[in-house]
Each structure stands twice: as structure tokens, then as C-alpha cells.
CSV table of C-alpha atoms and ligand atoms in Angstrom, one decimal:
chain,number,residue,atom,x,y,z
A,5,MET,CA,165.7,12.2,85.3
A,6,ILE,CA,163.0,10.0,87.1
A,7,ARG,CA,163.7,6.6,88.5
A,8,ILE,CA,160.7,4.4,89.6
A,9,GLU,CA,160.7,0.9,91.1
A,10,ALA,CA,158.4,-1.5,88.9
A,11,HIS,CA,157.3,-4.1,91.2
A,12,ALA,CA,156.4,-7.7,90.1
A,13,LYS,CA,153.2,-9.3,91.3
A,14,VAL,CA,152.0,-12.5,92.6
A,15,ASN,CA,148.5,-13.8,92.6
A,16,VAL,CA,147.5,-14.9,96.1
A,17,PHE,CA,144.4,-16.4,94.5
A,18,LEU,CA,143.2,-16.3,91.0
A,19,ARG,CA,139.8,-17.3,90.1
A,20,VAL,CA,138.7,-17.6,86.5
A,21,LEU,CA,134.9,-17.0,86.3
A,22,ARG,CA,134.1,-17.3,82.5
A,23,ALA,CA,135.2,-16.9,78.9
A,24,ARG,CA,133.8,-13.8,77.5
A,25,GLU,CA,132.6,-13.1,73.8
A,26,ASP,CA,135.7,-10.5,73.2
A,27,GLY,CA,138.2,-13.5,73.9
A,28,TYR,CA,139.1,-12.2,77.2
A,29,HIS,CA,138.2,-14.0,80.6
A,30,ASP,CA,136.4,-12.4,83.7
A,31,LEU,CA,138.3,-13.2,86.9
A,32,ALA,CA,138.9,-12.4,90.4
A,33,SER,CA,142.2,-12.2,92.0
A,34,LEU,CA,144.1,-10.8,94.9
A,35,VAL,CA,147.1,-9.2,93.1
A,36,LEU,CA,150.0,-8.7,95.6
A,37,PRO,CA,153.1,-6.5,94.5
A,38,ILE,CA,156.2,-8.0,95.9
A,39,SER,CA,159.8,-6.5,96.6
A,40,LEU,CA,161.4,-8.1,93.3
A,41,ALA,CA,161.4,-5.1,90.9
A,42,ASP,CA,162.9,-3.9,87.6
A,43,ILE,CA,164.1,-0.3,87.9
A,44,VAL,CA,162.7,2.1,85.3
A,45,THR,CA,164.4,5.4,84.4
A,46,VAL,CA,163.2,7.9,82.1
A,47,GLN,CA,165.0,11.1,80.6
A,48,PRO,CA,164.2,13.8,78.2
A,49,ALA,CA,165.1,12.9,74.7
A,50,ARG,CA,164.3,14.0,71.2
A,51,GLU,CA,162.8,10.5,70.2
A,52,LEU,CA,161.0,7.9,72.1
A,53,ARG,CA,163.3,4.7,72.7
A,54,VAL,CA,163.5,1.9,75.2
A,55,ASP,CA,166.7,0.3,76.4
A,56,VAL,CA,166.8,-3.0,78.5
A,57,ARG,CA,169.6,-3.8,80.6
A,58,GLY,CA,170.3,-6.0,83.5
A,59,ARG,CA,170.8,-9.5,84.1
A,60,ARG,CA,167.5,-10.5,82.6
A,61,ALA,CA,167.7,-8.3,79.6
A,62,GLU,CA,168.4,-11.0,77.1
A,63,ASP,CA,165.2,-12.9,78.1
A,64,VAL,CA,163.3,-10.1,76.6
A,65,PRO,CA,162.7,-11.4,73.2
A,66,PRO,CA,164.1,-8.7,70.4
A,67,GLY,CA,162.0,-7.5,67.8
A,68,GLY,CA,158.7,-7.6,69.7
A,69,LEU,CA,157.4,-4.3,70.8
A,70,ASN,CA,158.2,-3.5,74.4
A,71,LEU,CA,155.3,-3.1,76.6
A,72,ALA,CA,156.9,0.1,78.3
A,73,LEU,CA,157.0,1.6,74.6
A,74,ILE,CA,153.3,0.7,73.9
A,75,ALA,CA,152.5,2.3,77.2
A,76,ALA,CA,154.4,5.5,76.5
A,77,LEU,CA,152.7,5.7,73.0
A,78,ALA,CA,149.3,5.4,74.5
A,79,LEU,CA,150.1,8.3,76.9
A,80,ALA,CA,151.4,10.4,74.2
A,81,GLU,CA,148.4,10.0,72.1
A,82,ALA,CA,146.0,10.6,75.2
A,83,SER,CA,147.7,13.6,76.4
A,84,THR,CA,149.2,16.8,74.9
A,85,GLY,CA,152.4,16.3,76.6
A,86,GLY,CA,153.7,13.4,74.7
A,87,MET,CA,157.3,13.9,73.3
A,88,GLY,CA,160.5,12.0,73.1
A,89,ALA,CA,162.1,10.1,76.0
A,90,THR,CA,164.7,7.5,76.8
A,91,ILE,CA,163.2,4.7,79.0
A,92,GLU,CA,165.8,2.5,80.4
A,93,ILE,CA,164.7,-0.8,82.1
A,94,GLU,CA,166.9,-2.4,84.5
A,95,LYS,CA,165.5,-6.0,84.1
A,96,SER,CA,165.5,-8.3,87.2
A,97,ILE,CA,162.1,-9.9,87.0
A,98,PRO,CA,162.0,-13.0,85.1
A,99,VAL,CA,160.2,-12.7,81.8
A,100,ALA,CA,157.0,-14.6,80.6
A,101,ALA,CA,156.9,-16.1,84.1
A,102,GLY,CA,153.6,-14.9,85.5
A,103,LEU,CA,154.9,-12.3,87.6
A,104,GLY,CA,153.7,-9.3,85.7
A,105,GLY,CA,157.1,-7.9,84.5
A,106,GLY,CA,156.2,-6.4,81.4
A,107,SER,CA,152.9,-4.8,82.7
A,108,ALA,CA,155.1,-3.6,85.8
A,109,ASP,CA,157.6,-1.9,83.4
A,110,ALA,CA,154.6,-0.4,81.4
A,111,ALA,CA,152.9,0.8,84.6
A,112,ALA,CA,156.0,2.4,85.8
A,113,THR,CA,156.5,4.1,82.4
A,114,LEU,CA,153.1,5.6,82.6
A,115,VAL,CA,153.7,7.2,85.9
A,116,ALA,CA,157.2,8.4,85.2
A,117,LEU,CA,156.4,10.1,81.8
A,118,ASN,CA,153.1,11.5,83.2
A,119,GLU,CA,155.8,13.3,85.4
A,120,LEU,CA,158.2,13.9,82.9
A,121,TRP,CA,156.0,15.2,80.3
A,122,GLU,CA,153.9,17.0,82.7
A,123,CYS,CA,150.6,15.4,81.5
A,124,ALA,CA,149.1,16.1,84.8
A,125,LEU,CA,146.6,12.9,84.4
A,126,ASP,CA,145.2,11.7,87.4
A,127,ALA,CA,145.4,8.0,88.5
A,128,GLY,CA,141.9,7.2,86.9
A,129,ALA,CA,142.9,8.6,83.7
A,130,LEU,CA,146.2,6.5,83.8
A,131,ALA,CA,144.6,3.3,84.8
A,132,ASP,CA,142.1,3.8,81.7
A,133,ILE,CA,145.3,4.2,79.5
A,134,GLY,CA,146.9,1.2,81.2
A,135,ALA,CA,143.8,-1.1,80.5
A,136,ARG,CA,144.1,-0.6,77.0
A,137,VAL,CA,147.7,-1.5,77.1
A,138,GLY,CA,147.3,-4.7,79.1
A,139,SER,CA,144.9,-6.4,81.4
A,140,ASP,CA,147.4,-6.5,84.5
A,141,LEU,CA,148.4,-2.6,84.3
A,142,PRO,CA,145.4,-1.1,86.6
A,143,ALA,CA,146.3,-3.7,89.2
A,144,LEU,CA,150.0,-2.6,89.1
A,145,LEU,CA,149.5,1.0,88.8
A,146,ALA,CA,147.5,0.7,91.9
A,147,GLY,CA,150.7,0.7,93.8
A,148,GLY,CA,149.6,-1.8,96.7
A,149,PRO,CA,147.8,-5.1,97.1
A,150,VAL,CA,144.3,-5.0,95.1
A,151,LEU,CA,141.3,-7.1,94.4
A,152,VAL,CA,140.9,-7.3,90.8
A,153,GLY,CA,137.7,-8.1,88.8
A,154,GLY,CA,136.5,-7.9,85.2
A,155,ARG,CA,139.3,-8.6,82.8
A,156,GLY,CA,141.5,-6.8,85.3
A,157,GLU,CA,140.1,-3.1,85.0
A,158,ARG,CA,138.1,-3.3,88.0
A,159,VAL,CA,140.5,-2.6,91.1
A,160,GLU,CA,139.7,-2.0,94.6
A,161,PRO,CA,142.4,-1.6,97.3
A,162,ALA,CA,143.0,-4.5,99.6
A,163,LYS,CA,144.7,-4.7,103.0
A,164,VAL,CA,147.4,-7.4,103.3
A,165,GLU,CA,150.1,-7.6,106.0
A,166,ARG,CA,153.6,-8.4,104.8
A,167,LEU,CA,154.0,-12.1,103.5
A,168,TRP,CA,157.2,-13.9,102.7
A,169,TRP,CA,157.6,-16.0,99.7
A,170,ALA,CA,159.9,-18.3,97.9
A,171,VAL,CA,159.7,-17.7,94.2
A,172,VAL,CA,160.6,-20.6,92.2
A,173,THR,CA,161.0,-19.8,88.5
A,174,LEU,CA,161.1,-22.5,85.8
A,175,ASP,CA,163.4,-22.5,82.7
A,176,PHE,CA,160.7,-22.2,80.2
A,177,PRO,CA,158.1,-19.5,79.6
A,178,THR,CA,154.2,-19.9,79.5
A,179,ARG,CA,152.2,-17.3,77.4
A,180,SER,CA,148.9,-16.1,79.1
A,181,PRO,CA,146.5,-16.7,76.0
A,182,ASP,CA,147.6,-20.4,75.9
A,183,ALA,CA,147.0,-20.7,79.9
A,184,TYR,CA,143.5,-19.3,79.4
A,185,ARG,CA,142.8,-21.5,76.5
A,186,TRP,CA,144.0,-24.6,78.3
A,187,TRP,CA,141.5,-23.7,80.9
A,188,ASP,CA,138.7,-23.6,78.4
A,189,GLU,CA,139.7,-26.7,77.0
A,190,ASP,CA,139.9,-28.3,80.3
A,191,GLY,CA,136.2,-27.3,81.0
A,192,GLY,CA,136.7,-24.3,82.9
A,193,ASN,CA,137.1,-25.1,86.9
A,194,THR,CA,136.4,-22.3,89.1
A,195,GLY,CA,137.8,-22.2,92.6
A,196,PRO,CA,135.9,-21.1,96.0
A,197,SER,CA,134.7,-17.8,97.0
A,198,PRO,CA,137.8,-16.1,98.5
A,199,TRP,CA,136.6,-14.6,101.5
A,200,SER,CA,138.6,-16.7,103.9
A,201,ILE,CA,141.8,-16.0,102.0
A,202,LEU,CA,141.1,-12.3,102.0
A,203,ASP,CA,140.8,-12.5,105.7
A,204,ALA,CA,143.9,-14.3,106.5
A,205,ALA,CA,145.9,-12.2,104.1
A,206,GLU,CA,144.6,-9.3,105.8
A,207,ARG,CA,145.8,-10.6,109.1
A,208,GLY,CA,149.0,-11.8,107.6
A,209,ASP,CA,148.2,-15.2,109.1
A,210,ALA,CA,150.3,-17.3,106.7
A,211,GLU,CA,149.7,-20.5,108.6
A,212,THR,CA,145.8,-20.1,107.7
A,213,LEU,CA,146.6,-18.7,104.1
A,214,GLY,CA,149.0,-21.4,103.1
A,215,PRO,CA,146.6,-24.3,102.3
A,216,LEU,CA,143.9,-21.8,101.0
A,217,LEU,CA,146.1,-20.5,98.2
A,218,TYR,CA,144.5,-21.4,94.6
A,219,ASN,CA,144.9,-20.5,91.2
A,220,ASP,CA,142.3,-21.8,88.5
A,221,LEU,CA,144.9,-21.9,85.8
A,222,GLU,CA,147.2,-24.2,87.5
A,223,ARG,CA,145.6,-27.5,86.9
A,224,SER,CA,145.6,-26.9,83.1
A,225,VAL,CA,149.2,-25.6,83.1
A,226,VAL,CA,150.4,-28.6,85.3
A,227,ARG,CA,148.7,-31.1,82.7
A,228,ARG,CA,150.8,-29.7,80.0
A,229,HIS,CA,154.1,-28.9,81.9
A,230,PRO,CA,154.5,-31.6,84.7
A,231,GLU,CA,157.5,-29.6,86.0
A,232,VAL,CA,155.1,-27.0,87.3
A,233,GLY,CA,153.5,-29.6,89.4
A,234,GLU,CA,156.6,-31.3,90.4
A,235,ALA,CA,158.0,-27.8,91.7
A,236,LEU,CA,154.6,-27.3,93.7
A,237,GLN,CA,155.2,-30.8,95.4
A,238,ALA,CA,158.7,-30.0,96.2
A,239,LEU,CA,157.8,-26.7,97.8
A,240,THR,CA,155.5,-28.6,100.0
A,241,GLN,CA,157.8,-31.0,100.8
A,242,ALA,CA,160.5,-28.3,101.7
A,243,GLY,CA,158.0,-27.2,104.3
A,244,ALA,CA,156.2,-24.4,102.4
A,245,LEU,CA,152.8,-23.5,104.3
A,246,GLY,CA,151.3,-23.5,100.9
A,247,ALA,CA,152.2,-23.6,97.2
A,248,VAL,CA,150.6,-22.1,94.2
A,249,MET,CA,151.3,-21.0,90.7
A,250,SER,CA,151.5,-17.4,90.1
A,251,GLY,CA,149.4,-16.1,87.4
A,252,SER,CA,149.5,-18.0,83.9
A,253,GLY,CA,152.8,-19.7,85.3
A,254,PRO,CA,155.1,-21.2,85.1
A,255,THR,CA,156.6,-19.7,88.5
A,256,VAL,CA,155.5,-21.4,91.8
A,257,LEU,CA,155.1,-19.6,94.9
A,258,GLY,CA,156.0,-21.1,98.4
A,259,LEU,CA,154.5,-19.4,101.2
A,260,ALA,CA,156.8,-19.0,104.4
A,261,ARG,CA,156.3,-18.1,108.0
A,262,ASP,CA,158.8,-15.3,107.9
A,263,GLU,CA,162.1,-14.2,106.1
A,264,ALA,CA,164.4,-16.8,107.6
A,265,HIS,CA,161.9,-19.5,106.7
A,266,ALA,CA,161.5,-18.3,103.2
A,267,ASN,CA,165.3,-18.4,102.8
A,268,GLU,CA,165.3,-22.0,104.2
A,269,ILE,CA,162.7,-23.1,101.6
A,270,ALA,CA,164.5,-21.1,98.8
A,271,ASP,CA,167.9,-22.8,99.5
A,272,GLY,CA,166.8,-26.1,97.9
A,273,PHE,CA,165.6,-24.5,94.5
A,274,GLU,CA,168.6,-23.4,92.2
A,275,GLY,CA,167.9,-19.8,91.2
A,276,SER,CA,164.7,-19.2,93.3
A,277,ILE,CA,164.1,-15.7,94.8
A,278,VAL,CA,163.1,-14.7,98.2
A,279,ALA,CA,160.6,-11.9,98.3
A,280,HIS,CA,158.1,-10.2,100.5
A,281,GLY,CA,154.7,-8.4,99.5
A,282,PRO,CA,153.5,-5.8,99.9
A,283,PRO,CA,157.1,-4.3,99.3
B,7,ATP,P1,151.4,-11.6,82.3
B,7,ATP,O1,151.3,-10.2,82.7
B,7,ATP,O2,150.7,-12.1,81.1
B,7,ATP,O3,151.1,-12.3,83.6
B,7,ATP,P2,154.1,-12.4,82.7
B,7,ATP,O4,154.3,-11.8,83.7
B,7,ATP,O5,153.7,-13.8,82.3
B,7,ATP,O6,152.7,-11.8,81.8
B,7,ATP,P3,156.0,-10.9,81.1
B,7,ATP,O7,157.2,-10.8,81.7
B,7,ATP,O8,155.3,-9.6,81.4
B,7,ATP,O9,155.0,-12.1,81.2
B,7,ATP,O10,156.3,-10.9,79.5
B,7,ATP,C1,155.4,-11.3,78.6
B,7,ATP,C2,156.0,-11.1,77.2
B,7,ATP,O11,155.9,-9.8,76.9
B,7,ATP,C3,157.3,-11.6,76.9
B,7,ATP,O12,157.4,-12.9,76.3
B,7,ATP,C4,157.8,-10.5,76.0
B,7,ATP,O13,157.7,-11.0,74.7
B,7,ATP,C5,157.1,-9.1,76.0
B,7,ATP,N1,157.6,-8.0,76.6
B,7,ATP,C6,157.1,-6.9,76.2
B,7,ATP,N2,157.9,-5.8,77.2
B,7,ATP,C7,158.4,-6.4,78.3
B,7,ATP,C8,159.0,-6.1,79.1
B,7,ATP,N3,159.3,-4.6,79.5
B,7,ATP,N4,159.5,-6.8,80.0
B,7,ATP,C9,159.1,-8.3,79.9
B,7,ATP,N5,158.4,-8.8,78.8
B,7,ATP,C10,158.1,-7.9,77.8
């Protein structure tokens, strides 16, 4: 049995550069894994199956193919070792929330099955398979903060000192394709060059980083879902150093000075989560 923590991610900044011919968008983002995680366990079995348990299991729509299963099938196809396995996911990451939960499960599944099936694929080969499963996988396979380019397949390690966040989830999902389509429809604004953000993140300077956080998808999501804008404002009023939407939303993040400050902010938001990244 192999057990791996599948960490959620937040986007410290997310810059959308352009729509591509293939329907994807080129982007630049600082992707930061955080302490919030699902637990993925794999065991040998005759057939391949996925079981989702835990307090957020019901939020994973039944019927659709689980991303962990898609990842397992892709690994089986790419290697000679592929066989059966039971993949159990203990679900804690909010679903369709912009926290990359499905991709995190899929990335953890690739790593765990590579070991269980003795595929002996190196990190580069796993990332190639991951990129075919989902745009967020190469970043989440890296296992630490990364600067992401292309549609997500270009990944380079970044240095980030521990940052504390109040993670405020909203009770409706947003689909990534919708968020990018809205960005197109609204004329495609692109945020500033991220160098000052990277510098502040590397130093763990939350005071400087707070006002710099941005996400190019945010404005278009806020237009369609005013609750997101309200939550961002409420975070600022609650004393967050900065507030930004994560990924394609609707989760919003409040940056805190430290753990106590993050708890203080989170106290005002029902069901919010305090997390730090890197884990
Ligand atoms: P993105 O990576 O696009 O930002 P997200 O974090 O917003 O994604 P996920 O939690 O990954 O959203 O879920 C997106 C959709 O993927 C869900 O609505 C669900 O239908 C499907 N899905 C497939 N496998 C999983 C999984 N293991 N966990 C959660 N969702 C899954």
C-alpha cells in the first residue's frame, strides 16, 4: 500500500497572456502547493477502480470519470507495468473551487502507481503523461512552488517562503473553461509583469506581497458572480494583507501575516480554511 498527500494549490498570481488556436490559453502563474490536502492511497488489485471517501466525497459528481482514473489509465498505456489497483481518495479539498483538487489527486495517483506498478518512469516522463491528463498536473507533480508557463506544461521551480492564507470557499462551483471564455468575452486583460511578486514571495514578505496579488480571471468571474467580489472585499475589511481569487475561482484567498492572523481572518468566514504554503 502506498499513501501520498495530494496538496491543493493556490495561484499567487495568474496572468492570462493569450487565447491559443487549440482552445487553451497561454498563461504565467506562480503555483503554490498548500497544506490543505486529499490523501491518495493505492493498493494492488485485479482491476482498476477509484473510491472517493471523506467529508467532501459527495461533491465529486458521480458518473463522470475521476481524474485519478484517467491518470491511471494514461500511465498504464505509457508503461509496461500497468495493471490493476484500488485508488482510494480521502477528499478534503473543495471541488471545482480553483484549488486544483482533481489535478492534485491525479498527480498523486501517477506518483503512487509509478511506484506500485514499478514503472520506473522519471519525473520528466510522469510530467509528460500528466500534461495530457490536465493542464495543472505538471505543476502539481513538481511537489513545490513553481512558475508555470505555456498552457501549464512549462514548469520551473520557484522559491517561496512559507505564507499563511485564509481560504474562503463559496457554495457554488465555477468551471475553468467558463472562466477563460468570460476572459475572452470581456476583452482579455493582462496583469503586470510579476517580478516584484516573485521577489516578495521568495522573501516571504507578506506585507509587500499582499497588495500585489492578482488574477486576470478574477474580474470576469466577479462580473458573473458578485459573491466573489463581496468575499474579496470582506477579506480586505477583515484585515487581510491582500485578497485574490484562486485559479478559475470561486475560492478567494486572504493573505495573512502569520498563523494567528490567518485564524483571526478566517474566523469571520463560515467554513473557511487556514492553510500555509509551501506545506
Ligand atoms: P482546476 O484544476 O480546473 O482549477 P478546480 O480546482 O476548479 O480545477 P477540481 O476540484 O479539480 O476543480 O474539479 C473540477 C471537476 O473535475 C469537478 O467538477 C469534477 O467533476 C471533476 N473531477 C474529476 N476527478 C475529480 C477528483 N478526484 N476530485 C475532484 N473533482 C474531480
